[in-house]
Short mmCIF file of C-alpha atoms and ligand atoms in Angstrom, two decimals:
data_model
loop_
_atom_site.label_atom_id
_atom_site.label_comp_id
_atom_site.label_asym_id
_atom_site.label_seq_id
_atom_site.Cartn_x
_atom_site.Cartn_y
_atom_site.Cartn_z
CA MET I 1 73.72 5.65 -52.26
CA GLN I 2 71.74 8.78 -51.40
CA GLU I 3 68.98 6.59 -50.14
CA ALA I 4 71.33 4.69 -47.90
CA LEU I 5 72.68 7.96 -46.56
CA ASN I 6 69.20 9.26 -45.79
CA PHE I 7 68.42 6.08 -44.02
CA PHE I 8 71.58 6.40 -42.00
CA CYS I 9 70.74 9.97 -41.01
CA LEU I 10 67.26 8.97 -39.94
CA PHE I 11 68.77 6.16 -37.96
CA ILE I 12 71.03 8.59 -36.16
CA LEU I 13 68.26 11.09 -35.53
CA TYR I 14 65.95 8.54 -33.99
CA SER I 15 68.48 6.38 -32.25
CA VAL I 16 68.26 7.97 -28.81
CA PRO I 17 64.75 6.94 -27.77
CA GLY I 18 62.22 9.73 -27.35
CA THR I 19 64.57 12.43 -28.52
CA SER I 20 63.83 12.82 -32.24
CA GLY I 21 67.34 13.87 -33.06
CA GLN I 22 67.78 16.68 -30.57
CA ILE I 23 71.08 17.76 -29.28
CA LEU I 24 71.01 16.34 -25.81
CA CYS I 25 73.96 18.12 -24.20
CA PRO I 26 73.91 21.77 -23.09
CA ASP I 27 76.32 24.21 -24.70
CA SER I 28 79.76 22.95 -23.75
CA THR I 29 80.98 26.29 -22.38
CA GLU I 30 78.09 26.45 -19.89
CA ILE I 31 79.03 23.32 -18.02
CA LEU I 32 82.81 23.63 -17.85
CA PRO I 33 84.89 22.07 -16.45
CA CYS I 34 82.42 19.18 -16.88
CA THR I 35 82.01 17.88 -20.39
CA CYS I 36 79.02 16.22 -22.01
CA SER I 37 79.21 13.86 -24.96
CA GLN I 38 76.41 12.40 -26.97
CA ASP I 39 76.99 9.22 -28.92
CA VAL I 40 74.18 8.60 -31.35
CA ILE I 41 75.38 5.14 -32.29
CA ASP I 42 75.61 3.89 -28.70
CA ARG I 43 72.57 5.95 -27.73
CA THR I 44 74.46 7.38 -24.77
CA VAL I 45 74.87 10.80 -23.18
CA ASN I 46 77.81 10.86 -20.82
CA VAL I 47 79.05 13.56 -18.48
CA ASP I 48 82.62 13.70 -17.26
CA CYS I 49 83.45 16.01 -14.35
CA SER I 50 86.94 14.66 -13.70
CA GLU I 51 88.42 18.14 -14.10
CA ALA I 52 86.25 19.69 -11.37
CA ASN I 53 88.29 21.35 -8.66
CA SER I 54 85.45 21.45 -6.11
CA SER I 55 81.98 20.02 -5.41
CA ASP I 56 80.54 23.32 -6.59
CA GLU I 57 81.95 22.77 -10.04
CA ILE I 58 79.83 19.63 -10.24
CA HIS I 59 76.79 21.16 -8.55
CA TYR I 60 76.68 24.21 -10.80
CA PRO I 61 76.29 22.60 -14.25
CA PHE I 62 73.53 20.27 -13.09
CA ASN I 63 71.59 22.85 -11.09
CA ASP I 64 72.10 26.18 -12.86
CA VAL I 65 72.15 25.15 -16.49
CA ASP I 66 69.18 24.02 -18.60
CA TRP I 67 69.57 20.50 -19.84
CA PRO I 68 67.60 19.65 -22.98
CA PHE I 69 67.39 16.06 -21.80
CA GLN I 70 67.51 14.76 -18.24
CA ASN I 71 67.86 11.00 -18.54
CA LEU I 72 71.57 10.68 -19.08
CA THR I 73 73.65 7.54 -19.33
CA ARG I 74 76.81 7.88 -17.35
CA PHE I 75 78.44 10.21 -14.84
CA LEU I 76 82.22 9.99 -14.55
CA LEU I 77 84.62 11.38 -11.96
CA LYS I 78 88.07 9.92 -12.34
CA GLU I 79 91.53 10.60 -10.96
CA ASN I 80 90.30 13.61 -9.03
CA ASN I 81 91.71 14.76 -5.71
CA ASP I 82 89.80 18.02 -5.35
CA VAL I 83 86.24 16.81 -4.76
CA SER I 84 85.72 15.33 -1.32
CA VAL I 85 81.92 15.09 -1.17
CA LEU I 86 79.05 14.66 -3.58
CA PRO I 87 76.74 17.03 -1.67
CA GLU I 88 72.99 17.33 -1.36
CA GLY I 89 71.25 17.72 -4.70
CA VAL I 90 74.51 17.73 -6.65
CA PHE I 91 72.86 16.37 -9.81
CA GLY I 92 69.68 18.44 -9.56
CA ASP I 93 66.99 16.55 -11.50
CA ILE I 94 69.44 14.85 -13.82
CA SER I 95 69.47 11.07 -13.67
CA PHE I 96 71.98 8.43 -14.69
CA GLU I 97 72.10 4.75 -15.49
CA GLU I 98 75.68 4.48 -14.34
CA ILE I 99 77.72 6.46 -11.84
CA PHE I 100 81.43 5.77 -11.98
CA VAL I 101 83.77 7.39 -9.46
CA ASP I 102 87.29 6.02 -9.56
CA LEU I 103 90.61 7.02 -7.97
CA THR I 104 89.28 10.07 -6.14
CA SER I 105 89.28 11.66 -2.69
CA VAL I 106 85.51 11.36 -2.30
CA THR I 107 84.70 10.54 1.34
CA SER I 108 80.90 10.65 1.22
CA LEU I 109 77.87 11.21 -0.93
CA HIS I 110 74.51 12.58 0.15
CA PHE I 111 71.56 10.25 -0.55
CA THR I 112 70.02 12.91 -2.81
CA THR I 113 72.89 12.29 -5.20
CA LEU I 114 71.20 9.00 -6.06
CA LEU I 115 67.55 9.99 -5.68
CA PRO I 116 66.91 11.38 -9.18
CA SER I 117 68.40 8.17 -10.60
CA LYS I 118 66.43 5.81 -8.40
CA ASP I 119 64.45 4.21 -11.24
CA ARG I 120 67.29 4.11 -13.75
CA LEU I 121 70.61 3.52 -12.02
CA TRP I 122 71.89 -0.01 -12.61
CA SER I 123 75.59 0.40 -11.89
CA LEU I 124 77.13 2.36 -9.03
CA ILE I 125 80.89 2.19 -8.77
CA ILE I 126 82.87 4.26 -6.29
CA GLY I 127 86.24 2.61 -6.09
CA PHE I 128 89.79 3.40 -5.05
CA SER I 129 88.56 6.46 -3.19
CA SER I 130 88.20 7.53 0.44
CA LEU I 131 84.56 6.68 1.19
CA GLU I 132 83.94 6.62 4.92
CA GLU I 133 80.17 6.45 4.68
CA PHE I 134 77.54 5.49 2.18
CA PRO I 135 73.77 6.17 2.18
CA TRP I 136 72.85 2.49 2.54
CA GLU I 137 69.26 3.34 3.50
CA ILE I 138 68.49 4.36 -0.08
CA LEU I 139 69.25 0.90 -1.54
CA PRO I 140 65.64 -0.39 -1.42
CA GLN I 141 64.57 2.61 -3.53
CA LEU I 142 67.14 1.99 -6.26
CA ILE I 143 64.89 -0.50 -7.97
CA ASN I 144 67.13 -1.15 -10.97
CA LEU I 145 70.48 -1.28 -9.22
CA LYS I 146 72.29 -4.49 -10.16
CA GLU I 147 75.90 -3.68 -9.41
CA LEU I 148 77.33 -1.93 -6.34
CA ASP I 149 81.10 -1.73 -6.30
CA LEU I 150 82.77 0.13 -3.44
CA GLN I 151 86.15 -1.58 -3.49
CA PHE I 152 89.23 0.03 -1.96
CA ASN I 153 87.67 2.63 0.34
CA ALA I 154 87.58 3.32 4.07
CA LEU I 155 84.13 1.98 5.03
CA THR I 156 84.08 0.64 8.58
CA SER I 157 80.55 -0.63 9.07
CA LEU I 158 77.53 -1.97 7.25
CA PRO I 159 73.91 -1.82 8.39
CA LEU I 160 71.35 -4.43 7.29
CA LEU I 161 71.40 -4.33 3.51
CA GLN I 162 68.19 -4.62 1.56
CA SER I 163 67.71 -4.69 -2.17
CA ALA I 164 65.45 -6.73 -4.39
CA SER I 165 67.50 -5.94 -7.49
CA LEU I 166 71.18 -6.13 -6.51
CA GLU I 167 73.09 -9.00 -8.12
CA TYR I 168 76.65 -8.01 -7.38
CA ILE I 169 78.21 -6.38 -4.32
CA ASP I 170 81.92 -5.76 -4.11
CA ILE I 171 83.17 -4.11 -0.91
CA MET I 172 86.63 -5.62 -0.94
CA PHE I 173 89.54 -3.82 0.69
CA ASN I 174 87.61 -1.74 3.21
CA GLU I 175 87.65 -1.82 7.04
CA ILE I 176 84.40 -3.68 7.71
CA SER I 177 84.78 -5.77 10.87
CA HIS I 178 81.22 -6.79 11.55
CA VAL I 179 78.20 -8.02 9.59
CA GLU I 180 74.73 -8.72 10.98
CA ALA I 181 72.16 -11.34 10.08
CA GLY I 182 69.04 -9.98 8.40
CA TRP I 183 70.35 -8.86 5.04
CA SER I 184 67.69 -9.21 2.37
CA LEU I 185 69.28 -9.65 -1.04
CA PRO I 186 67.16 -12.24 -2.81
CA ASN I 187 68.79 -11.70 -6.21
CA LEU I 188 72.37 -11.35 -5.09
CA ARG I 189 74.76 -13.61 -7.01
CA ILE I 190 78.18 -12.40 -5.86
CA LEU I 191 79.20 -11.02 -2.47
CA ASN I 192 82.81 -9.93 -2.31
CA LEU I 193 84.10 -8.99 1.16
CA ASN I 194 87.74 -9.86 0.45
CA SER I 195 90.30 -8.16 2.69
CA ASN I 196 87.97 -6.77 5.32
CA PRO I 197 88.62 -7.64 8.98
CA VAL I 198 85.28 -9.48 9.27
CA SER I 199 85.72 -11.70 12.33
CA ASP I 200 82.42 -13.48 12.42
CA VAL I 201 79.54 -14.28 10.08
CA PRO I 202 76.41 -14.72 12.20
CA THR I 203 74.03 -17.66 11.85
CA GLY I 204 71.35 -16.87 9.30
CA PHE I 205 73.42 -14.26 7.47
CA PHE I 206 72.77 -15.97 4.12
CA SER I 207 69.11 -16.84 4.78
CA ASP I 208 67.71 -14.34 2.31
CA MET I 209 70.34 -14.79 -0.39
CA GLY I 210 68.68 -17.65 -2.22
CA LYS I 211 70.49 -17.00 -5.51
CA LEU I 212 74.00 -16.55 -4.16
CA GLU I 213 76.68 -18.06 -6.40
CA GLU I 214 79.88 -16.74 -4.86
CA PHE I 215 80.95 -15.67 -1.39
CA LEU I 216 84.45 -14.22 -1.23
CA CYS I 217 86.20 -13.43 2.04
CA PHE I 218 89.85 -13.89 1.19
CA SER I 219 92.02 -12.43 3.94
CA CYS I 220 89.14 -11.67 6.31
CA ALA I 221 89.52 -12.48 10.01
CA LEU I 222 87.28 -15.53 10.37
CA GLY I 223 89.78 -17.63 12.36
CA PRO I 224 90.87 -19.23 14.52
CA THR I 225 87.54 -21.07 14.86
CA LEU I 226 84.80 -21.08 12.28
CA SER I 227 81.72 -21.49 14.44
CA THR I 228 78.71 -23.72 13.85
CA LYS I 229 76.37 -22.51 11.09
CA SER I 230 78.36 -19.38 10.35
CA LEU I 231 78.50 -20.18 6.66
CA GLU I 232 75.07 -21.65 6.10
CA PHE I 233 74.38 -21.19 2.40
CA ARG I 234 70.83 -21.41 1.07
CA SER I 235 71.28 -21.32 -2.67
CA ALA I 236 70.89 -24.23 -5.07
CA THR I 237 73.20 -22.45 -7.52
CA PHE I 238 76.02 -21.85 -5.04
CA LYS I 239 79.32 -22.22 -6.92
CA ARG I 240 82.24 -20.76 -5.06
CA ILE I 241 83.41 -19.87 -1.58
CA VAL I 242 86.81 -18.35 -0.89
CA ILE I 243 87.91 -18.15 2.75
CA SER I 244 91.64 -18.45 2.21
CA SER I 245 94.11 -16.63 4.45
CA ASN I 246 91.81 -16.31 7.46
CA SER I 247 94.02 -17.98 10.11
CA ILE I 248 91.38 -20.68 10.54
CA SER I 249 92.71 -23.56 12.62
CA THR I 250 89.49 -25.35 13.55
CA LEU I 251 85.90 -25.65 12.45
CA ASP I 252 82.95 -26.41 14.65
CA VAL I 253 80.56 -29.11 13.44
CA ASP I 254 78.46 -27.81 10.51
CA ALA I 255 80.41 -24.58 10.26
CA ILE I 256 79.92 -24.64 6.49
CA THR I 257 76.68 -26.05 5.13
CA GLY I 258 74.64 -25.74 1.95
CA LEU I 259 77.49 -26.58 -0.45
CA GLN I 260 76.39 -27.96 -3.82
CA PRO I 261 77.94 -30.85 -5.80
CA ASN I 262 79.79 -28.39 -8.05
CA THR I 263 80.81 -25.83 -5.42
CA ARG I 264 84.51 -24.90 -5.26
CA LEU I 265 85.70 -24.22 -1.73
CA SER I 266 89.02 -22.46 -1.25
CA PHE I 267 90.45 -22.94 2.19
CA ARG I 268 94.00 -22.11 1.13
CA ASP I 269 96.62 -20.73 3.48
CA ASN I 270 94.87 -21.35 6.76
CA GLU I 271 96.07 -23.28 9.82
CA ILE I 272 94.16 -26.55 9.45
CA ARG I 273 96.29 -29.38 10.86
CA GLU I 274 93.91 -32.27 10.72
CA LEU I 275 91.22 -33.25 8.23
CA THR I 276 88.93 -34.51 10.94
CA GLU I 277 86.39 -36.85 9.40
CA VAL I 278 83.44 -35.67 11.44
CA LEU I 279 84.02 -32.06 10.30
CA PHE I 280 85.13 -32.42 6.69
CA ARG I 281 83.29 -35.51 5.54
CA PRO I 282 79.81 -33.89 5.35
CA MET I 283 81.29 -31.36 2.88
CA LEU I 284 83.14 -33.95 0.82
CA ASP I 285 80.06 -36.17 0.71
CA VAL I 286 78.44 -33.38 -1.33
CA LEU I 287 81.43 -32.06 -3.31
CA SER I 288 82.55 -35.52 -4.47
CA VAL I 289 79.23 -36.14 -6.20
CA ASP I 290 80.17 -33.85 -9.10
CA THR I 291 82.91 -31.38 -10.02
CA GLY I 292 82.99 -29.67 -6.61
CA HIS I 293 86.23 -29.60 -4.71
CA MET I 294 88.00 -28.31 -1.65
CA ASP I 295 91.40 -26.63 -1.93
CA ILE I 296 93.39 -26.75 1.31
CA VAL I 297 96.84 -26.16 -0.16
CA GLY I 298 98.93 -24.05 2.20
CA ASN I 299 97.56 -25.61 5.39
CA PRO I 300 99.91 -27.59 7.66
CA VAL I 301 97.93 -30.81 7.27
CA LYS I 302 99.30 -33.91 8.95
CA CYS I 303 99.06 -36.83 6.57
CA ASP I 304 98.71 -39.51 9.20
CA CYS I 305 95.94 -41.98 9.91
CA SER I 306 93.56 -39.07 10.53
CA ILE I 307 93.48 -38.54 6.75
CA ALA I 308 93.03 -42.24 5.92
CA TRP I 309 89.28 -41.78 5.38
CA VAL I 310 90.12 -39.43 2.48
CA VAL I 311 92.99 -41.39 0.96
CA LEU I 312 91.06 -44.65 1.00
CA ASN I 313 88.09 -43.15 -0.85
CA PRO I 314 89.07 -42.31 -4.46
CA SER I 315 86.23 -39.88 -4.99
CA PHE I 316 87.02 -37.98 -1.78
CA LEU I 317 90.72 -37.94 -2.68
CA GLY I 318 89.85 -36.61 -6.15
CA SER I 319 87.90 -33.75 -4.58
CA VAL I 320 90.56 -32.38 -2.23
CA PHE I 321 93.68 -30.51 -3.30
CA GLY I 322 96.22 -30.40 -0.56
CA VAL I 323 99.85 -30.86 0.36
CA CYS I 324 101.10 -32.63 3.50
CA THR I 325 103.55 -30.89 5.83
CA ASP I 326 106.30 -33.06 4.33
CA GLY I 327 105.54 -31.71 0.84
CA THR I 328 103.68 -34.75 -0.51
CA ASN I 329 100.64 -34.01 -2.63
CA PHE I 330 97.53 -35.72 -1.29
CA GLN I 331 97.12 -37.27 -4.73
CA ASP I 332 100.49 -39.02 -4.34
CA LEU I 333 99.68 -40.64 -1.01
CA ASP I 334 99.71 -44.42 -1.32
CA PRO I 335 96.33 -45.87 -0.28
CA ILE I 336 97.94 -49.21 0.46
CA ILE I 337 99.83 -47.74 3.39
CA PHE I 338 96.67 -46.17 4.76
CA GLU I 339 94.88 -49.50 4.70
CA ASP I 340 96.91 -50.33 7.78
CA CYS I 341 95.25 -47.42 9.59
CA ALA I 342 91.93 -49.18 9.31
CA ARG I 343 93.46 -52.40 10.56
CA SER I 344 95.37 -51.06 13.51
CA GLU I 345 93.76 -49.75 16.64
CA PRO I 346 94.49 -46.02 16.18
CA THR I 347 94.55 -45.30 19.88
CA LEU I 348 97.53 -47.60 20.20
CA VAL I 349 99.62 -45.40 17.96
CA ASP I 350 100.83 -42.16 19.46
CA ASP I 351 102.34 -40.34 16.56
CA TYR I 352 100.69 -41.29 13.30
CA SER I 353 102.99 -39.10 11.23
CA THR I 354 106.10 -40.95 12.29
CA TRP I 355 104.29 -44.21 11.86
CA ILE I 356 103.10 -43.34 8.32
CA ASP I 357 106.49 -41.89 7.40
CA SER I 358 108.20 -45.10 8.40
CA ARG I 359 105.80 -47.07 6.19
CA MET I 360 106.15 -44.80 3.16
CA LYS I 361 109.93 -45.10 3.07
C1 NAG Z 401 88.87 26.02 -10.21
O1 NAG Z 401 88.37 26.13 -11.50
C2 NAG Z 401 87.94 27.43 -11.85
C3 NAG Z 401 87.34 27.37 -13.22
O2 NAG Z 401 87.15 26.10 -13.67
C4 NAG Z 401 89.11 28.39 -11.80
O3 NAG Z 401 88.66 29.68 -12.08
C5 NAG Z 401 89.71 28.33 -10.44
O4 NAG Z 401 90.88 29.14 -10.41
C6 NAG Z 401 90.07 26.92 -10.06
N1 NAG Z 401 90.53 26.91 -8.69
C7 NAG Z 401 91.61 26.25 -8.35
C8 NAG Z 401 91.95 26.31 -6.89
O5 NAG Z 401 92.29 25.61 -9.12
C1 NAG Z 402 63.26 9.43 -17.98
O1 NAG Z 402 63.29 8.37 -17.04
C2 NAG Z 402 62.12 8.24 -16.26
C3 NAG Z 402 62.38 7.18 -15.22
O2 NAG Z 402 62.84 5.99 -15.80
C4 NAG Z 402 60.95 7.93 -17.16
O3 NAG Z 402 59.76 7.86 -16.39
C5 NAG Z 402 60.82 9.03 -18.18
O4 NAG Z 402 59.80 8.69 -19.10
C6 NAG Z 402 62.12 9.21 -18.94
N1 NAG Z 402 62.01 10.37 -19.81
C7 NAG Z 402 62.42 10.33 -21.07
C8 NAG Z 402 62.26 11.60 -21.85
O5 NAG Z 402 62.90 9.34 -21.60
#
């Protein structure tokens, strides 16, 4: 028993690497209102400054107090309405692996906030705050950064983003209206731009995102026309694209390319009226090969002869989820009726909907 206890103590003492059992936090009274906690089991040293009533109250403990150990784990600022900037040098020489700012009034952070952490930071989350600017130019230096989450802020623009390490970017619910081609994010897997008024994605935007798995732009402003090569994906592992609720009524030829046989494409709640074969078939040719599919539920699609090419091809029909304007599920359309479309000379029929309706009754 004693032996086991000794072993346990040794384990605790040596469990934070390179620290030989030191106390890693300063005296708690010196850093108030910030608090520091050391967890020997998790090997973490976390600082929480959520009670700070000004930037100075964060600056002071990191710059005017001696820290026995400088490579900390996590900085937290949560539910704080008194700190509006993370100013120059706020963390002194102290570095973090994670910075988590949530539900605050922070409008900006100086790039030197991140500099000491440039080799260690892997997660940077500043969400549900008031960020108007971000020091994007420092991204290439943050060589371990995998996750950048700036959701629910007030960012209005993005420069060219560059990072060899980033895997996940979430900027949803900001005010970004414009993105430029030339982003270099070779390891990015998820790009979430949901609910930003992005009106156009330029040709070549995805050129250097060879590992992208998901592109999310729900409730952006990509309509009414999705132009040629705007969504030109270049990743063999591309799995999911969400462009629902964008008021898209038409696509140009090859507007969306680079889909994979198991890509899921959500086109929900747009204004597509006709599944024009020349525009949609190249996508279905790929998606129908495997588990990929296209969801166009919530579009006012006319289920007339213009959709016959889908209904008459079981694997296409199995790869599209949609509902006709009259409420019929695509899957319930009767192929036999649509066989007549192939037989008749379509130009002779003015209103296919009426014509199909009369046949389905
Ligand atoms: C801010 O906090 C300090 C000490 O933590 C306190 O002395 C001061 O009164 C506080 N100021 C406000 C405006 O709350
Ligand atoms: C602190 O982190 C830096 C950068 O990763 C590293 O070079 C240094 O050795 C670390 N120091 C300690 C005491 O772990």
